[in-house]
PDB file of C-alpha atoms in Angstrom:
ATOM      1  CA  ALA A 159      73.804  13.249  20.246  1.00  0.00           C
ATOM      2  CA  GLY A 160      73.510  16.673  18.659  1.00  0.00           C
ATOM      3  CA  TYR A 161      72.986  15.183  15.213  1.00  0.00           C
ATOM      4  CA  PHE A 162      70.278  12.847  16.483  1.00  0.00           C
ATOM      5  CA  ASN A 163      68.534  15.765  18.206  1.00  0.00           C
ATOM      6  CA  TYR A 164      68.627  17.683  14.918  1.00  0.00           C
ATOM      7  CA  ILE A 165      67.059  14.738  13.030  1.00  0.00           C
ATOM      8  CA  MET A 166      64.491  14.122  15.766  1.00  0.00           C
ATOM      9  CA  ILE A 167      63.328  17.729  16.062  1.00  0.00           C
ATOM     10  CA  PHE A 168      63.722  19.179  12.567  1.00  0.00           C
ATOM     11  CA  LYS A 169      63.255  16.140  10.321  1.00  0.00           C
ATOM     12  CA  LEU A 170      60.846  13.953  12.309  1.00  0.00           C
ATOM     13  CA  GLY A 171      59.098  16.823  14.065  1.00  0.00           C
ATOM     14  CA  SER A 172      59.024  15.138  17.459  1.00  0.00           C
ATOM     15  CA  LEU A 173      60.888  15.115  20.719  1.00  0.00           C
ATOM     16  CA  CYS A 174      61.782  12.100  22.846  1.00  0.00           C
ATOM     17  CA  PRO A 175      61.803  12.989  26.554  1.00  0.00           C
ATOM     18  CA  TRP A 176      63.737   9.826  27.470  1.00  0.00           C
ATOM     19  CA  CYS A 177      66.365  10.617  24.852  1.00  0.00           C
ATOM     20  CA  GLU A 178      66.766  14.166  26.131  1.00  0.00           C
ATOM     21  CA  LEU A 179      66.991  12.943  29.731  1.00  0.00           C
ATOM     22  CA  SER A 180      69.679  10.514  28.628  1.00  0.00           C
ATOM     23  CA  HIS A 181      71.676  13.253  26.864  1.00  0.00           C
ATOM     24  CA  VAL A 182      71.460  15.656  29.797  1.00  0.00           C
ATOM     25  CA  SER A 183      72.354  12.922  32.298  1.00  0.00           C
ATOM     26  CA  TYR A 184      75.351  11.816  30.285  1.00  0.00           C
ATOM     27  CA  LEU A 185      76.615  15.379  29.875  1.00  0.00           C
ATOM     28  CA  ALA A 186      76.170  16.023  33.600  1.00  0.00           C
ATOM     29  CA  ILE A 187      78.082  12.885  34.483  1.00  0.00           C
ATOM     30  CA  PHE A 188      80.822  13.776  32.005  1.00  0.00           C
ATOM     31  CA  PHE A 189      81.325  17.271  33.415  1.00  0.00           C
ATOM     32  CA  LEU A 190      81.019  16.229  37.062  1.00  0.00           C
ATOM     33  CA  ALA A 191      83.372  13.301  36.735  1.00  0.00           C
ATOM     34  CA  SER A 192      85.806  14.616  34.126  1.00  0.00           C
ATOM     35  CA  ILE A 193      88.456  15.181  36.764  1.00  0.00           C
ATOM     36  CA  ASN A 194      88.286  11.542  37.834  1.00  0.00           C
ATOM     37  CA  LEU A 195      88.251   8.883  35.099  1.00  0.00           C
ATOM     38  CA  LYS A 196      87.269   6.102  37.516  1.00  0.00           C
ATOM     39  CA  LYS A 197      84.141   8.003  38.601  1.00  0.00           C
ATOM     40  CA  PHE A 198      83.321   8.809  34.986  1.00  0.00           C
ATOM     41  CA  LEU A 199      83.491   5.152  33.958  1.00  0.00           C
ATOM     42  CA  THR A 200      81.474   4.048  36.995  1.00  0.00           C
ATOM     43  CA  TYR A 201      78.714   6.596  36.349  1.00  0.00           C
ATOM     44  CA  SER A 202      78.706   5.774  32.638  1.00  0.00           C
ATOM     45  CA  ILE A 203      78.218   2.068  33.321  1.00  0.00           C
ATOM     46  CA  VAL A 204      75.396   2.784  35.789  1.00  0.00           C
ATOM     47  CA  LEU A 205      73.698   5.053  33.236  1.00  0.00           C
ATOM     48  CA  LEU A 206      74.126   2.438  30.504  1.00  0.00           C
ATOM     49  CA  LEU A 207      72.571  -0.284  32.685  1.00  0.00           C
ATOM     50  CA  PHE A 208      69.684   2.035  33.629  1.00  0.00           C
ATOM     51  CA  GLY A 209      69.005   2.797  29.956  1.00  0.00           C
ATOM     52  CA  ALA A 210      69.174  -0.881  29.027  1.00  0.00           C
ATOM     53  CA  SER A 211      66.697  -1.828  31.759  1.00  0.00           C
ATOM     54  CA  ILE A 212      64.223   0.852  30.615  1.00  0.00           C
ATOM     55  CA  SER A 213      64.566  -0.355  27.031  1.00  0.00           C
ATOM     56  CA  TRP A 214      63.990  -3.959  28.111  1.00  0.00           C
ATOM     57  CA  MET A 215      60.875  -3.011  30.108  1.00  0.00           C
ATOM     58  CA  ALA A 216      59.463  -1.056  27.167  1.00  0.00           C
ATOM     59  CA  ASN A 217      59.728  -4.136  24.941  1.00  0.00           C
ATOM     60  CA  ALA A 218      58.460  -6.651  27.497  1.00  0.00           C
ATOM     61  CA  SER A 219      55.590  -8.844  26.425  1.00  0.00           C
ATOM     62  CA  GLY A 220      52.588  -9.871  28.452  1.00  0.00           C
ATOM     63  CA  GLN A 221      51.318 -13.281  29.443  1.00  0.00           C
ATOM     64  CA  HIS A 222      48.147 -13.004  27.333  1.00  0.00           C
ATOM     65  CA  ASP A 223      49.409 -11.218  24.205  1.00  0.00           C
ATOM     66  CA  GLU A 224      47.980 -13.705  21.692  1.00  0.00           C
ATOM     67  CA  PHE A 225      44.625 -13.786  23.453  1.00  0.00           C
ATOM     68  CA  ALA A 226      44.457  -9.967  23.508  1.00  0.00           C
ATOM     69  CA  LYS A 227      45.432  -9.801  19.819  1.00  0.00           C
ATOM     70  CA  CYS A 228      42.691 -12.302  18.987  1.00  0.00           C
ATOM     71  CA  LEU A 229      40.114 -10.194  20.845  1.00  0.00           C
ATOM     72  CA  THR A 230      41.230  -7.157  18.871  1.00  0.00           C
ATOM     73  CA  ALA A 231      41.148  -9.057  15.580  1.00  0.00           C
ATOM     74  CA  LYS A 232      37.520  -9.919  16.334  1.00  0.00           C
ATOM     75  CA  ASN A 233      36.689  -6.222  16.886  1.00  0.00           C
ATOM     76  CA  THR A 234      36.138  -6.666  20.602  1.00  0.00           C
ATOM     77  CA  THR A 235      36.188  -3.373  22.514  1.00  0.00           C
ATOM     78  CA  LEU A 236      36.554  -2.549  26.190  1.00  0.00           C
ATOM     79  CA  TYR A 237      34.847   0.646  27.364  1.00  0.00           C
ATOM     80  CA  SER A 238      36.108   1.920  30.716  1.00  0.00           C
ATOM     81  CA  ALA A 239      36.633   4.958  32.929  1.00  0.00           C
ATOM     82  CA  PHE A 240      39.900   5.970  34.583  1.00  0.00           C
ATOM     83  CA  TRP A 241      38.237   6.392  37.996  1.00  0.00           C
ATOM     84  CA  CYS A 242      36.492   2.991  37.923  1.00  0.00           C
ATOM     85  CA  PRO A 243      37.982   0.363  40.319  1.00  0.00           C
ATOM     86  CA  ASN A 244      36.410  -2.533  38.388  1.00  0.00           C
ATOM     87  CA  CYS A 245      38.007  -1.212  35.200  1.00  0.00           C
ATOM     88  CA  LYS A 246      41.416  -1.212  36.892  1.00  0.00           C
ATOM     89  CA  GLU A 247      40.773  -4.784  37.995  1.00  0.00           C
ATOM     90  CA  GLN A 248      39.778  -5.762  34.438  1.00  0.00           C
ATOM     91  CA  LYS A 249      42.917  -4.187  32.966  1.00  0.00           C
ATOM     92  CA  ALA A 250      45.073  -5.874  35.609  1.00  0.00           C
ATOM     93  CA  LEU A 251      43.868  -9.297  34.415  1.00  0.00           C
ATOM     94  CA  PHE A 252      45.564  -8.568  31.086  1.00  0.00           C
ATOM     95  CA  GLY A 253      48.699  -6.979  32.554  1.00  0.00           C
ATOM     96  CA  LEU A 254      51.132  -5.924  29.836  1.00  0.00           C
ATOM     97  CA  SER A 255      48.890  -7.562  27.227  1.00  0.00           C
ATOM     98  CA  MET A 256      46.382  -4.746  27.748  1.00  0.00           C
ATOM     99  CA  GLN A 257      48.310  -2.792  25.102  1.00  0.00           C
ATOM    100  CA  TYR A 258      46.737  -5.039  22.433  1.00  0.00           C
ATOM    101  CA  ILE A 259      43.118  -4.555  23.554  1.00  0.00           C
ATOM    102  CA  ASN A 260      40.805  -2.171  21.695  1.00  0.00           C
ATOM    103  CA  HIS A 261      40.138   0.188  24.579  1.00  0.00           C
ATOM    104  CA  VAL A 262      37.956   3.292  24.738  1.00  0.00           C
ATOM    105  CA  GLU A 263      38.277   5.695  27.673  1.00  0.00           C
ATOM    106  CA  CYS A 264      34.755   6.941  28.365  1.00  0.00           C
ATOM    107  CA  SER A 265      35.429   9.478  31.090  1.00  0.00           C
ATOM    108  CA  LEU A 266      36.506  13.070  30.732  1.00  0.00           C
ATOM    109  CA  PRO A 267      38.817  14.601  33.372  1.00  0.00           C
ATOM    110  CA  ASN A 268      35.768  16.117  35.097  1.00  0.00           C
ATOM    111  CA  GLY A 269      34.158  12.647  35.394  1.00  0.00           C
ATOM    112  CA  GLN A 270      31.539  13.244  32.702  1.00  0.00           C
ATOM    113  CA  GLN A 271      31.043  10.683  29.948  1.00  0.00           C
ATOM    114  CA  THR A 272      32.471  11.335  26.486  1.00  0.00           C
ATOM    115  CA  ALA A 273      30.084  12.037  23.630  1.00  0.00           C
ATOM    116  CA  TYR A 274      31.324   8.919  21.827  1.00  0.00           C
ATOM    117  CA  CYS A 275      30.432   6.623  24.733  1.00  0.00           C
ATOM    118  CA  LYS A 276      27.040   8.311  25.120  1.00  0.00           C
ATOM    119  CA  LYS A 277      26.427   7.689  21.419  1.00  0.00           C
ATOM    120  CA  GLN A 278      27.453   4.040  21.871  1.00  0.00           C
ATOM    121  CA  GLY A 279      24.968   3.683  24.742  1.00  0.00           C
ATOM    122  CA  ILE A 280      27.555   2.755  27.369  1.00  0.00           C
ATOM    123  CA  GLU A 281      25.826   2.861  30.761  1.00  0.00           C
ATOM    124  CA  GLY A 282      28.306   1.185  33.121  1.00  0.00           C
ATOM    125  CA  TYR A 283      31.977   0.272  33.421  1.00  0.00           C
ATOM    126  CA  PRO A 284      33.677  -1.809  32.393  1.00  0.00           C
ATOM    127  CA  THR A 285      31.614  -2.768  29.358  1.00  0.00           C
ATOM    128  CA  TRP A 286      32.779  -5.176  26.680  1.00  0.00           C
ATOM    129  CA  ASP A 287      31.412  -5.191  23.146  1.00  0.00           C
ATOM    130  CA  ILE A 288      31.978  -8.744  21.911  1.00  0.00           C
ATOM    131  CA  ASN A 289      30.525  -9.845  18.589  1.00  0.00           C
ATOM    132  CA  GLY A 290      27.860  -7.139  18.869  1.00  0.00           C
ATOM    133  CA  LYS A 291      26.851  -8.254  22.372  1.00  0.00           C
ATOM    134  CA  ARG A 292      27.381  -5.982  25.380  1.00  0.00           C
ATOM    135  CA  VAL A 293      28.631  -7.464  28.643  1.00  0.00           C
ATOM    136  CA  SER A 294      29.034  -5.267  31.729  1.00  0.00           C
ATOM    137  CA  GLY A 295      31.216  -5.734  34.782  1.00  0.00           C
ATOM    138  CA  THR A 296      34.618  -7.292  35.274  1.00  0.00           C
ATOM    139  CA  GLN A 297      34.885 -10.405  33.109  1.00  0.00           C
ATOM    140  CA  GLN A 298      37.288 -13.227  33.840  1.00  0.00           C
ATOM    141  CA  LEU A 299      39.541 -14.127  30.923  1.00  0.00           C
ATOM    142  CA  GLU A 300      37.851 -17.514  30.602  1.00  0.00           C
ATOM    143  CA  GLU A 301      34.483 -15.781  30.163  1.00  0.00           C
ATOM    144  CA  LEU A 302      35.918 -13.486  27.498  1.00  0.00           C
ATOM    145  CA  ALA A 303      37.398 -16.490  25.704  1.00  0.00           C
ATOM    146  CA  GLU A 304      34.032 -18.254  25.674  1.00  0.00           C
ATOM    147  CA  LEU A 305      32.137 -15.172  24.476  1.00  0.00           C
ATOM    148  CA  SER A 306      34.649 -14.285  21.770  1.00  0.00           C
ATOM    149  CA  GLY A 307      35.744 -17.678  20.552  1.00  0.00           C
ATOM    150  CA  CYS A 308      39.388 -16.743  21.188  1.00  0.00           C
ATOM    151  CA  GLU A 309      41.659 -19.324  22.728  1.00  0.00           C
ATOM    152  CA  LEU A 310      43.079 -18.349  26.111  1.00  0.00           C
ATOM    153  CA  ASP A 311      46.813 -19.009  26.190  1.00  0.00           C
TER     154      ASP A 311
END
């Protein structure tokens, strides 16, 4: 673990919070359970299963991955604001596949619009830019498929 920390920090110039949490947890379990091998093995297995489940969730795919990738390939962009309930609804339609959508956050922490979105002329949320055409409001996936020419899977 020490060697990997050295590589991560000094060679790659980054820090992985999950990795550090894992190292600290494992060391804590080792020291707390070192007097009892059965407890140590039990805690180690629980920690291993927890790590495996987090890794599995991080690599999970969404139901509409190919559709979302097609939208992105066609330079489709979703403009939204973090405080907007319709934007949350729109993102929820994609679920985990949202990671493949070209998405621009238009709101600053104080609720003001970003300069980029002002320059783009975004007036409401969510707004889709599909093939140069702007569509406002929550769009069903079928509507997005029709407007973009992407096949909904």
